[in-house]
Amino acid sequence: SLLPPLLALLCLGVAQPTADPDEPWCPYKVGGDGGAAAGAAGARLCFRPPARGFQCAARGCRAHRSAGGALVANVLRNGSVLLQWGLRHWGPPARPSAALRGFELNCSWDGTYTRFPCDSVELGAACRDYLLAEAHGSVRYRLCLRPRYAPPRPAPPAQCVEFRVEPAAMRDIVVAMTAVGGSICVMLVFICLLVAYITENLMSPALARGGRAGAA
């Protein structure tokens, strides 16, 4: 079938980066259902710009790091997850960069009785991050990343990170409670100011007139 090559060419034509050696774009290929069932015909090749300079702010992001420290999952408040990694945490120094073929990313999540595979991704050697745009709430994810090198060097063991995305409903409840709490605070301040105004401007003259009448 000519459809998969045509789709790949279309994707390349739409997302082809400009030639900039300082900004290498990340080529990646996504396979659904763990990648094994999809096969080569079901994968699509695309490019994405690197998310350089990203830092996980405590107010809107929570970072989860793998045991070896190579892989970090930045879980954002909007339900997306930005993965970041480096090579220096994978044991001894690597061979020259030309020997690095890319990375393999495998994803799975816990169901009621078993663990289900989600998308597997093959990433190019220039990739150092990947965005999981839509993660389900209240689901525990496990993502494992492993670099691939040219023979005869074997692939090092994968590093994995586990995390749970906060449910969207819970985020809405927190936002709503924050808004209601702010409104209540504003109302209390307004009531206090109103009571102070009434006490100062209405009650004081009445008490003063009552005092003068008693003295007469």
XYZ file of C-alpha atoms in Angstrom:
216
model
C 0.000 0.000 0.000
C 1.245 3.490 -0.883
C -0.817 5.210 1.811
C 1.730 5.021 4.703
C 4.626 6.466 2.636
C 2.383 9.236 1.340
C 1.261 10.088 4.874
C 4.876 10.176 6.032
C 5.840 12.487 3.165
C 2.876 14.730 3.938
C 3.853 14.924 7.579
C 7.434 15.753 6.635
C 6.258 18.423 4.229
C 4.078 20.058 6.874
C 6.466 19.845 9.819
C 9.857 20.014 8.096
C 12.082 22.280 10.251
C 14.241 25.042 8.957
C 17.965 24.340 8.699
C 19.352 25.643 11.976
C 22.272 23.750 13.532
C 21.668 25.422 16.894
C 18.071 24.147 17.065
C 17.989 20.448 16.061
C 14.404 19.288 15.745
C 13.263 16.002 17.215
C 12.092 13.328 14.742
C 9.795 10.737 16.283
C 7.582 7.869 15.219
C 4.486 6.883 17.192
C 2.989 3.404 17.236
C -0.397 2.780 18.861
C -1.234 -0.050 21.284
C 2.351 -0.484 22.368
C 3.691 -0.320 18.823
C 3.806 -4.103 18.310
C 0.292 -4.459 16.979
C 0.439 -1.336 14.844
C 3.471 -2.416 12.822
C 5.494 -0.229 10.516
C 2.459 0.664 8.409
C 0.634 2.111 11.423
C 3.459 4.382 12.552
C 3.693 8.015 11.544
C 6.858 10.092 11.304
C 6.778 13.695 12.496
C 8.991 16.411 13.953
C 8.671 18.584 17.033
C 10.756 21.505 18.341
C 12.694 20.978 21.587
C 11.326 22.469 24.796
C 14.599 24.069 25.838
C 14.758 26.063 29.036
C 11.620 24.504 30.519
C 11.513 24.460 34.316
C 8.819 22.791 36.377
C 7.222 25.534 38.492
C 5.874 24.252 41.805
C 2.513 26.007 41.435
C 1.507 24.471 38.092
C 3.760 21.431 37.695
C 4.944 18.367 39.591
C 8.172 16.586 38.641
C 8.709 12.821 38.968
C 12.241 11.441 38.470
C 13.342 7.899 37.646
C 15.502 5.941 40.088
C 18.613 6.500 37.966
C 17.856 10.202 37.482
C 17.952 10.124 33.681
C 14.216 10.495 33.012
C 11.959 13.210 34.462
C 8.192 13.424 33.982
C 6.868 16.976 34.435
C 3.128 16.579 35.102
C 1.416 19.874 34.253
C -1.857 21.140 35.649
C -3.561 21.018 32.227
C -3.175 17.211 32.100
C -0.177 17.058 29.756
C 3.193 15.515 30.663
C 6.565 16.762 29.392
C 9.295 14.120 29.533
C 12.932 15.223 29.724
C 16.109 13.136 29.811
C 19.886 13.188 29.482
C 22.597 10.669 28.614
C 25.048 11.226 31.468
C 22.904 9.205 33.910
C 23.131 5.985 31.860
C 26.307 4.581 33.381
C 29.789 5.026 31.840
C 30.505 7.704 29.228
C 28.956 6.936 25.872
C 30.837 6.377 22.656
C 30.934 9.248 20.154
C 27.542 10.784 19.444
C 27.482 9.190 15.974
C 27.003 5.791 17.671
C 23.733 6.935 19.253
C 20.853 5.763 17.085
C 17.972 7.183 19.101
C 15.646 6.331 21.966
C 12.786 3.923 22.662
C 9.920 5.086 24.859
C 7.334 2.599 26.120
C 4.187 3.589 27.966
C 1.681 1.624 30.041
C -1.023 2.385 32.587
C -2.705 0.461 35.397
C -6.244 -0.796 34.886
C -8.534 -2.471 37.383
C -6.954 -5.909 37.120
C -4.033 -5.590 34.714
C -1.638 -3.173 33.049
C -2.489 -1.889 29.576
C 0.026 -0.650 26.962
C -0.304 2.838 25.503
C 1.651 4.449 22.676
C 5.286 3.466 22.125
C 7.539 6.075 20.542
C 10.807 5.852 18.626
C 12.772 9.095 18.919
C 15.810 10.379 17.049
C 19.246 10.913 18.537
C 18.664 14.696 18.785
C 15.617 14.294 21.037
C 15.865 15.157 24.719
C 12.184 15.659 25.524
C 8.755 14.466 24.471
C 5.254 15.769 25.197
C 2.464 13.419 26.248
C -0.355 15.790 25.353
C -3.398 14.024 26.816
C -2.944 11.904 29.931
C -5.990 10.444 31.660
C -6.728 11.503 35.203
C -6.694 9.058 38.145
C -4.557 6.621 36.105
C -1.088 5.522 37.186
C 1.316 5.689 34.251
C 4.657 3.952 33.822
C 7.002 5.233 31.114
C 10.346 3.613 30.334
C 13.053 5.140 28.135
C 16.127 3.407 26.703
C 18.812 4.757 24.338
C 19.791 2.722 21.262
C 23.417 2.531 20.099
C 25.056 1.123 17.015
C 26.549 -2.397 17.312
C 28.457 -3.844 18.997
C 27.514 -1.743 21.998
C 24.428 -3.238 23.701
C 21.520 -1.069 24.717
C 21.718 0.034 28.368
C 18.845 -0.836 30.714
C 15.745 1.330 30.521
C 14.971 3.918 33.144
C 11.337 4.182 34.202
C 9.206 6.771 35.926
C 5.735 6.343 37.420
C 3.218 9.090 38.106
C -0.472 9.805 38.447
C -2.215 12.729 36.757
C -4.591 14.747 38.882
C -8.198 14.269 37.657
C -9.682 17.162 35.714
C -12.721 17.190 38.008
C -10.484 17.624 41.051
C -8.669 20.500 39.339
C -12.021 22.158 38.640
C -13.080 21.697 42.265
C -9.871 23.264 43.518
C -10.246 26.205 41.146
C -13.887 26.660 42.150
C -13.078 26.506 45.874
C -10.313 29.048 45.390
C -12.672 31.383 43.560
C -15.398 30.973 46.206
C -12.886 31.507 49.010
C -11.661 34.702 47.368
C -15.222 35.961 46.959
C -16.001 35.235 50.615
C -12.898 37.128 51.725
C -13.901 40.125 49.626
C -17.428 40.047 51.082
C -16.103 39.865 54.647
C -13.837 42.850 54.059
C -16.753 44.792 52.580
C -18.971 43.926 55.569
C -16.264 44.984 58.022
C -15.842 48.292 56.224
C -19.608 48.826 56.193
C -19.908 48.109 59.933
C -17.039 50.480 60.659
C -18.652 53.182 58.529
C -22.029 52.779 60.282
C -20.411 52.821 63.721
C -18.328 55.882 62.942
C -20.852 58.028 61.073
C -24.308 57.018 62.297
C -24.005 55.659 65.796
C -21.555 58.274 67.144
C -23.774 61.357 66.392
C -26.819 59.626 67.924
C -24.910 58.817 71.109
C -23.614 62.379 71.253
C -27.164 63.851 71.019
C -28.384 61.456 73.692
C -25.613 62.575 76.023
C -26.423 66.268 75.585
C -30.145 65.650 76.201
C -29.423 63.848 79.468
C -27.204 66.651 80.679
C -29.965 69.225 80.027
